[in-house]
XYZ file of C-alpha atoms in Angstrom:
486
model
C 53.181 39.203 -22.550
C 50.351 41.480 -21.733
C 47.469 40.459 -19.717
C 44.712 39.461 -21.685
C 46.846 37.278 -24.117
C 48.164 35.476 -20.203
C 44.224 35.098 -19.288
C 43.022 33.386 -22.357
C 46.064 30.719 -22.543
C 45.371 30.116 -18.992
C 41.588 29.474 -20.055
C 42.515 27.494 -22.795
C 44.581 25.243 -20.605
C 41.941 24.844 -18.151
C 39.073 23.906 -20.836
C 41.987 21.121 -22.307
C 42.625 19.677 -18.960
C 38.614 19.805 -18.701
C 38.538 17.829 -21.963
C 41.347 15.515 -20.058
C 39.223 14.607 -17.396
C 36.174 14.094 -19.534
C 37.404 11.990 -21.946
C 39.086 9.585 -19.191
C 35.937 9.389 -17.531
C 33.808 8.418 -20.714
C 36.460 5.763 -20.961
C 36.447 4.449 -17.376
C 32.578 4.814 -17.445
C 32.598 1.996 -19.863
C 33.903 -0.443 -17.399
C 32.592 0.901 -14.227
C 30.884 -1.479 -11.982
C 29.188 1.660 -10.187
C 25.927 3.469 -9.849
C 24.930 6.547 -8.701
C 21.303 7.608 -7.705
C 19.820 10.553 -7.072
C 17.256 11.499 -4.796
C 15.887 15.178 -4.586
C 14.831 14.354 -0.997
C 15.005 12.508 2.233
C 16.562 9.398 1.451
C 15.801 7.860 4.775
C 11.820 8.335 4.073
C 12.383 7.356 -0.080
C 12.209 3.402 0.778
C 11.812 2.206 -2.629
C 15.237 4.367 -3.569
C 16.496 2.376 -0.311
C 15.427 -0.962 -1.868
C 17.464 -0.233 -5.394
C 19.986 0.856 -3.838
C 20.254 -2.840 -1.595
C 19.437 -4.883 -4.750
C 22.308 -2.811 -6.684
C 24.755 -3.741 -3.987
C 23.709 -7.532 -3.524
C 23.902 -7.499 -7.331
C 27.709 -6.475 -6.818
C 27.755 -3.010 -7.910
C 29.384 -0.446 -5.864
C 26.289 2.332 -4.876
C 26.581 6.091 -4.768
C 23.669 7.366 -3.175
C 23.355 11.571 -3.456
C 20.537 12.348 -1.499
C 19.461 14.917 1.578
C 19.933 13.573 4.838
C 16.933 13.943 7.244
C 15.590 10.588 8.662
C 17.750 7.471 9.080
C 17.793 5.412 6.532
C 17.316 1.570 6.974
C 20.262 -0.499 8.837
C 21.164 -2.605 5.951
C 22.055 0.336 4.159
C 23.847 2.264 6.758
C 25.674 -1.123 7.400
C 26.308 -2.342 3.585
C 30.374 -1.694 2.361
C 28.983 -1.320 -1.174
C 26.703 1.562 -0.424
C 27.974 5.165 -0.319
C 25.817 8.155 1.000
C 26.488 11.748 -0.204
C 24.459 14.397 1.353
C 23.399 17.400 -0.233
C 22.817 20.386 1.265
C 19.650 21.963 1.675
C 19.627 25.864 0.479
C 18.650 28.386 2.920
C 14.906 29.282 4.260
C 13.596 32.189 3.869
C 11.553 33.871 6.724
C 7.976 33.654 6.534
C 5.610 36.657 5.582
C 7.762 38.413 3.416
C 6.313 39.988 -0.075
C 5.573 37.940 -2.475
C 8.658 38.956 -5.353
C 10.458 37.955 -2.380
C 9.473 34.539 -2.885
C 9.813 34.266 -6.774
C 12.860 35.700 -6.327
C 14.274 33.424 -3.350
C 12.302 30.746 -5.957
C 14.618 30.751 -8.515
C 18.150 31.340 -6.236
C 17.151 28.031 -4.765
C 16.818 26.460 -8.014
C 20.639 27.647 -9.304
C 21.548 26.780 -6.050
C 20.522 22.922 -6.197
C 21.341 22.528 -10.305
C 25.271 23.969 -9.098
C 25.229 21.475 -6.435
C 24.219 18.720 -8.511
C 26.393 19.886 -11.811
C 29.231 19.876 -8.907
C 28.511 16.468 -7.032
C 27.289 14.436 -9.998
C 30.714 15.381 -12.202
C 32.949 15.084 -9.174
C 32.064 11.251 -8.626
C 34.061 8.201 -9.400
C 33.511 7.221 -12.728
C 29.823 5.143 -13.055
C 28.112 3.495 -15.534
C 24.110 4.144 -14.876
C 22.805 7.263 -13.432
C 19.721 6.131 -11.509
C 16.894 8.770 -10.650
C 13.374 9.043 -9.453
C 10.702 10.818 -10.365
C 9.475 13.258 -9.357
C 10.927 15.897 -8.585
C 11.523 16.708 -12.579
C 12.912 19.975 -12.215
C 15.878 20.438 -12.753
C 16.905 16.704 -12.088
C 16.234 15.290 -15.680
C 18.355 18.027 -17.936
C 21.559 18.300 -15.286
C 21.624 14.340 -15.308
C 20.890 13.977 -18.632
C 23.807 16.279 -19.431
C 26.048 15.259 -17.433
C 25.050 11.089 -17.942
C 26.569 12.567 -21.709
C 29.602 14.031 -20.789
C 30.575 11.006 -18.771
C 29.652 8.428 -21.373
C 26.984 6.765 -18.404
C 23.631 5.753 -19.192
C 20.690 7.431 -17.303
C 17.956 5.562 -15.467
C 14.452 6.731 -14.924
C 12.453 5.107 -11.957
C 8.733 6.820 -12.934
C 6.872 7.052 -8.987
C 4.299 9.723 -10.393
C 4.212 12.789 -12.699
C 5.457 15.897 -11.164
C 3.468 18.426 -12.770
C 0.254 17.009 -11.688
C 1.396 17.330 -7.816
C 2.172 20.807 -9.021
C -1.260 21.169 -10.537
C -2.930 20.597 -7.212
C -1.733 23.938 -5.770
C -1.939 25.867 -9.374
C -4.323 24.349 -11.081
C -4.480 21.770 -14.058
C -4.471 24.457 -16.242
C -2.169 26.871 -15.654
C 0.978 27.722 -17.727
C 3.327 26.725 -14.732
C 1.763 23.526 -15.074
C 1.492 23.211 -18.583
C 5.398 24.320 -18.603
C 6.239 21.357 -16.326
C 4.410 19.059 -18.082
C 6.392 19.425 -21.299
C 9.513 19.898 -19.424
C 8.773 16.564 -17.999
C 8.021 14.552 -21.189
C 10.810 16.323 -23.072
C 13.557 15.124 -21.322
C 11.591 12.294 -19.981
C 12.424 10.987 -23.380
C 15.731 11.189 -23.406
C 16.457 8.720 -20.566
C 18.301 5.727 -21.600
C 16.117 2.919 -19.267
C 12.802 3.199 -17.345
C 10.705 1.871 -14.775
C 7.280 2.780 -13.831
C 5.358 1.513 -10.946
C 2.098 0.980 -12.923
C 0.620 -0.926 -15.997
C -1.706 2.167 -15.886
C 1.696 4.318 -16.107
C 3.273 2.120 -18.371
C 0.456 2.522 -21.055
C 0.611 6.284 -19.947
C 4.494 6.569 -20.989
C 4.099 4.461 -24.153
C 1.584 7.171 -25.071
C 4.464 9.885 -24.849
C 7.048 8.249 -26.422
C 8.855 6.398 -23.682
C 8.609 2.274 -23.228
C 8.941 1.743 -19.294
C 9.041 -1.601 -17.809
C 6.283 -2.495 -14.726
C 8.297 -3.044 -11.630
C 5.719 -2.932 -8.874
C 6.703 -2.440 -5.170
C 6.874 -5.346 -3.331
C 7.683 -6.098 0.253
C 10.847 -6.371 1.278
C 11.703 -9.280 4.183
C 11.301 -6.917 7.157
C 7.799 -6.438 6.364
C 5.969 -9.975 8.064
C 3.931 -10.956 10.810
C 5.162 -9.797 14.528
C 4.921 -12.205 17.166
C 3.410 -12.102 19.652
C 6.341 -12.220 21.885
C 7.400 -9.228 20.007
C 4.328 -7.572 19.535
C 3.914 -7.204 23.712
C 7.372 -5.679 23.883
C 6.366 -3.023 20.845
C 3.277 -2.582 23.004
C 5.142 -1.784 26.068
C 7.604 0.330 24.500
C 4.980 2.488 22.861
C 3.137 2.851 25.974
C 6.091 3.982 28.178
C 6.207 6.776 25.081
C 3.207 7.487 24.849
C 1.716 6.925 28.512
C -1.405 5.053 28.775
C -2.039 4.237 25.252
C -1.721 0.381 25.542
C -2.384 -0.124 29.359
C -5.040 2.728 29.983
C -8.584 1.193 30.098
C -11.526 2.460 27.929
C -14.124 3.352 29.578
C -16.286 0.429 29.554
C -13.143 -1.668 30.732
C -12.141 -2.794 33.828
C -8.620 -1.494 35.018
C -6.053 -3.528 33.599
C -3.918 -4.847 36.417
C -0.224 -5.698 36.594
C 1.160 -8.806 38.338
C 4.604 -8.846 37.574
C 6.321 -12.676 38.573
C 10.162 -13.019 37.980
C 9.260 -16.037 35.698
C 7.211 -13.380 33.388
C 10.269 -11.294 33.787
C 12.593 -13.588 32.945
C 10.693 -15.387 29.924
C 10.196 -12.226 28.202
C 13.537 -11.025 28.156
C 12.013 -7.872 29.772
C 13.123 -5.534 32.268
C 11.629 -5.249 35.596
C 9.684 -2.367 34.617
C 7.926 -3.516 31.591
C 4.046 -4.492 31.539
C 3.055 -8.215 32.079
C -0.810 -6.825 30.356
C -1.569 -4.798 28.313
C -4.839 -3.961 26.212
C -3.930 -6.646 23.653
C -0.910 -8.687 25.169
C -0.740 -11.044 28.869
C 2.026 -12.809 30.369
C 0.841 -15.990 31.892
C 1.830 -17.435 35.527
C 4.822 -19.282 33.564
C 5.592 -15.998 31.827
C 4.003 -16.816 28.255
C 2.986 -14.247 26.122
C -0.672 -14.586 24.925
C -3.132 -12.410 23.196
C -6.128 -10.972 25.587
C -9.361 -12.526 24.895
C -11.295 -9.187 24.998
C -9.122 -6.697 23.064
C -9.619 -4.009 21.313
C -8.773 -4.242 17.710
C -5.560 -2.658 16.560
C -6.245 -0.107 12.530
C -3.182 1.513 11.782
C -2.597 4.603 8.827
C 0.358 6.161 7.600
C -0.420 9.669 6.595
C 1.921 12.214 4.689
C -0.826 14.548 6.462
C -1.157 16.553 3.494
C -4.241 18.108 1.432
C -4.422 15.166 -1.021
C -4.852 12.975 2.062
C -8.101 13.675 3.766
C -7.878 12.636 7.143
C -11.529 13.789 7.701
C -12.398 10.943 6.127
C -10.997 8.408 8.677
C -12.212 11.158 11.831
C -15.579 10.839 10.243
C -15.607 7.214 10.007
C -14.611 6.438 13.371
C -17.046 9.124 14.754
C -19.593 6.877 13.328
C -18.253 3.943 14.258
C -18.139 5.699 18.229
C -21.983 5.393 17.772
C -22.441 2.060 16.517
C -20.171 0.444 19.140
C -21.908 1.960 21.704
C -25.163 0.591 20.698
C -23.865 -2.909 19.660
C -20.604 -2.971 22.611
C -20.805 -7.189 22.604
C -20.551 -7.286 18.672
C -17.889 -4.651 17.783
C -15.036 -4.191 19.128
C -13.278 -0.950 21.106
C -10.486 0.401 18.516
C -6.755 1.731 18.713
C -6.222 4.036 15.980
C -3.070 4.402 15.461
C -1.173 7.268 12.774
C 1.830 7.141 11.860
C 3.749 10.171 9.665
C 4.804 14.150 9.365
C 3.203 16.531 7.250
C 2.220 19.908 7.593
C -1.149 19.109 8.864
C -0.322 16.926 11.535
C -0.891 19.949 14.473
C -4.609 20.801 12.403
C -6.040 17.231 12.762
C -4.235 16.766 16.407
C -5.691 19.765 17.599
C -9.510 17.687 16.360
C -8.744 14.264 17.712
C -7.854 15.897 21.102
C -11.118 17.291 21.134
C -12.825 14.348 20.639
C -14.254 12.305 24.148
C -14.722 9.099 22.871
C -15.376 5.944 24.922
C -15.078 3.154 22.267
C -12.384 4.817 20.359
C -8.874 5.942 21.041
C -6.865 7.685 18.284
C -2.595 8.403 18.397
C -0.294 10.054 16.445
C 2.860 8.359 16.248
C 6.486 8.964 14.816
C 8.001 5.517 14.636
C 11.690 4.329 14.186
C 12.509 2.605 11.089
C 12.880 -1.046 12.542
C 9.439 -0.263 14.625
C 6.834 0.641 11.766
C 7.045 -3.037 9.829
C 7.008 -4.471 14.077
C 3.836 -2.468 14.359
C 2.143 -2.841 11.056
C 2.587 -6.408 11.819
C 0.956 -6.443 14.624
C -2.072 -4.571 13.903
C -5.620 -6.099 12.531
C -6.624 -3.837 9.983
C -4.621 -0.907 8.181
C -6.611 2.514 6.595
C -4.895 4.116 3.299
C -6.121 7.503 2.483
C -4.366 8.487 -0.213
C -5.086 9.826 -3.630
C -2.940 9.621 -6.830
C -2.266 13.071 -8.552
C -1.848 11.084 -11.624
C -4.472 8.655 -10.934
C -1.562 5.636 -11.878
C 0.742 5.453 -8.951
C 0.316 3.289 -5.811
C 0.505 3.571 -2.077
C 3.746 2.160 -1.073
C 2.366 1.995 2.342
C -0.592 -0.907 1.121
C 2.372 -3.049 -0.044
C 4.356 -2.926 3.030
C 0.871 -3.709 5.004
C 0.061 -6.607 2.603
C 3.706 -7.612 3.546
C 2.371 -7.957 7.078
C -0.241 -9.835 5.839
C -2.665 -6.726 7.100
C -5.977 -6.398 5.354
C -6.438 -2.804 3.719
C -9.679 -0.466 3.788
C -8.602 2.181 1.118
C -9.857 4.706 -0.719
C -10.814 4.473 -4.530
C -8.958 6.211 -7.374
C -8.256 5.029 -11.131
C -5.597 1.899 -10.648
C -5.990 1.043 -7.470
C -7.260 -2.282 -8.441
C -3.884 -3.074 -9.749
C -3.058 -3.715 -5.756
C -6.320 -3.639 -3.935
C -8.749 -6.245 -5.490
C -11.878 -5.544 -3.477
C -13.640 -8.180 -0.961
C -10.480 -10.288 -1.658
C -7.225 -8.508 0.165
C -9.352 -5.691 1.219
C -12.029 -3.303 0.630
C -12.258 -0.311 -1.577
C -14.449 2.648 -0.018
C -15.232 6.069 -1.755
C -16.620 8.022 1.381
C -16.563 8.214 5.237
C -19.771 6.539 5.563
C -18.395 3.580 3.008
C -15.331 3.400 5.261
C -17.336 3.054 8.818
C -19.665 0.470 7.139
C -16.146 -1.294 6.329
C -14.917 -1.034 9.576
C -17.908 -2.706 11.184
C -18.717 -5.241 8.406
C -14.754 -6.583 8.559
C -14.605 -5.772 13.046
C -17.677 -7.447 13.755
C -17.637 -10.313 15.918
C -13.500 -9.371 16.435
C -11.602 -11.475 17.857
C -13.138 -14.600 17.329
C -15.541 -14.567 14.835
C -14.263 -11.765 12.104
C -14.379 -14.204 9.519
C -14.217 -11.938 6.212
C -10.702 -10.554 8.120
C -9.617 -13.996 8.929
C -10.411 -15.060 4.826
C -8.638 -11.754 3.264
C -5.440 -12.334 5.715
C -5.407 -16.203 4.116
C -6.049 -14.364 0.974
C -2.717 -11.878 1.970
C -0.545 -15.456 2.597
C -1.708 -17.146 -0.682
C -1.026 -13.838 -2.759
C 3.136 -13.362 -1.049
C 3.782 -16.561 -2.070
C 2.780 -15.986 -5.969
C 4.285 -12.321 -6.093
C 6.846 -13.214 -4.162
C 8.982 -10.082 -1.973
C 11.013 -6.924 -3.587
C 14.076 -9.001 -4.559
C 13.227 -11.788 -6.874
C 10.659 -8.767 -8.344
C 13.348 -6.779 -9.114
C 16.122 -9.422 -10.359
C 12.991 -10.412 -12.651
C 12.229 -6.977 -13.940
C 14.897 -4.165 -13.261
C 18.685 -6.462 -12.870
C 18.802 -6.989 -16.642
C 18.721 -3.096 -17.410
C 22.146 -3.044 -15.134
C 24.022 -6.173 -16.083
């Protein structure tokens, strides 16, 4: 038997036993209690990929996750027997400065790269019955799932977050033919999913327009998101500080010196150890070791930035410059502030390198990088949150504004096209369009703080009132997204 006759029965045996193992798994897809989703990023910092995957799993389906590992995901994932995590690896950097071909060419390696690695992982699972994927990234994700979602007889999932090719329009342009190329790309196949979700009714109406009938599941809080004592709220404090030194026991500068008058009692009532705080800026333990909240504290704004162009931190450095001035002038009837940020992006080091240059008396600004079980503790424990960002699309929403609502934390944000579909001005917070709109904010909704900020006081009843009717992320999504999966 010569050679060539040898290679092409061995080929034909290998495509049959391919067409084996296909045809089982369209059959055992049928039955399969099992889902797999797909995340094109860091699943630990993809929470609303974290909350599917939780309601999938209390809903009794067994949960493939295929995601890049980076930042720890939540515990009740990393702890739930139903939930699966499959890390993908991340193709190779490339030095910086190198010619620009370079780049196009290192472009499209990476791209075959990640579509083998997916074609690989996603036909290499156990046999499941929904294929689960956000959006974006588009590219490649919707053809190699949609593909493969054929082969193996499971239905494919969209979860609509924002448009990808209008991210990609901010560094090409709206009108570019990259752009233009994505956008079809994205529609195209966009049509071809079996099920979707959008986060929007602005999106929804958006998708309908295209072709492709999505169903409005908004984010909602899940139950970690609440109030923090504050019991708790002095021990976040104290941690923080011994982390970042001074920023919770250091004085301003028109403070007296907070002093320290640690009794076993305090000790022991706390559950602290012998080197933790009994003041801080905001928190006091009594003689009999209570925790209490200082009468003359500085109020607490918090921010989670992605700290990247389509975020303008300016805007909140401007603001609070302002504010600096007015508080100076008025010291009995506004309040000192701890800003606090929260976040990674790639201009982090730009903006740190501004707010270390600033000598401020009345206001103190930190970056932060929080563990996952600390950010809803601190959100919780804050007066007033600041949300920068700006939809591409104009119809997605700040997932951070939900889990501050969660904490029942009023919201200063800035304006775009559907915002009102979570922010409804003067009611759970205020909608600003400039710096100068913002630092009015700050001192209409600070003044008087603590004891006579009345319009924060009313939106934080407001916040209460509105959890009760919406209700948290898991009777949301049995409502809205458990149907498509049972």
């Amino acid at each position: 038997m010569s050679v060539p006759v040898l290679l092409l029965q061995v080929a034909v045996l290998l495509l049959a036993l391919l067409g084996v193992v296909v045809v089982v798994q369209r059959l055992q897809s049928r039955t399969a209690k099992r889902v797999c989703i797909v995340v094109l990023g860091d699943f630990g910092r993809s929470p609303r990929m974290q909350y599917h995957a939780m309601s999938l799993a209390a809903l009794g389906l067994e949960v493939d996750v295929l995601a890049y590992s980076g930042s720890r995901p939540h515990d009740e994932i990393r702890s739930n027997p139903r939930i699966h995590l499959v890390a993908l690896r991340e193709a190779p950097r490339i030095a910086p400065g190198l010619p620009k071909p370079f780049y196009l060419v290192y472009g499209v390696a990476k791209a075959a790269f990640l579509a083998a690695q997916l074609v690989l992982r996603l036909m290499a699972m156990r046999p499941y019955r929904w294929c689960l994927i956000q959006n974006p990234p588009t590219i490649p994700t919707f053809a190699l799932a949609w593909a493969i979602c054929r082969l193996r007889n499971a239905k494919l999932v969209i979860d609509w977050h924002n448009y990808g090719y209008t991210i990609l329009g901010l560094a090409h342009g709206a009108e570019s033919r990259v752009v233009r190329l994505a956008k079809w790309f994205e529609f195209t196949f966009g049509r071809w999913g079996d099920a979707h979700f959008c986060v929007t009714e602005a999106m929804r109406r958006d998708l309908r327009l295209w072709g492709i009938d999505a169903r409005t599941l908004y984010d909602r809080p899940p139950p970690m998101f609440q109030e923090t004592s504050v019991e708790d709220s002095h021990q976040l404090f104290c941690k923080l500080d011994r982390e970042n030194p001074g920023l919770f026991t250091l004085p301003f500068a028109n403070q007296q010196p907070v002093r320290q008058t640690r009794s076993k009692t305090a000790a022991e009532s706390t559950n602290a150890s012998p080197d933790t705080p009994t003041r801080t800026l905001v928190t006091v333990a009594n003689p009999s070791g209570q925790i209490e909240l200082v009468a003359q504290r500085p109020a607490l704004l918090v921010s989670s930035t992605s700290w990247t162009e389509d975020e303008d931190f300016s805007m909140l450095l401007q603001a609070l410059e302002a504010y600096e001035e007015k508080a100076k002038v008025e010291e009995n009837a506004l309040p000192n502030i701890i800003c606090l940020i929260t976040g990674k992006g790639p201009m982090k080091a730009f903006y740190e390198a501004q707010i270390a240059a600033k000598q401020w008396l009345c206001v103190r600004i930190r970056t932060l990088w929080l563990e996952a079980a600390d950010y809803p503790r601190l959100l919780g424990a804050c007066n007033l949150g600041v949300c920068l960002h700006k939809s591409s699309s104009g119809l997605d929403l700040p997932m951070k504004v939900v889990d501050m609502f969660g904490c029942g934390l009023p919201v200063c944000a800035v304006g775009f096209q559907c915002l009102h579909e979570l922010v409804e001005h003067r009611k759970n917070g205020l909608v600003f369009r400039t710096s100068a709109e913002l630092c009015e904010q700050l001192q209409s909704l600070l003044y008087g703080f603590p004891s006579q900020d009345f319009k924060l006081r009313e939106m934080r009843k407001h916040l209460q009132r509105q959890r009760i009717e919406e209700g948290r992320w898991a009777e949301n999504w049995t409502a809205i997204a458990a149907p498509v999966f049972i």
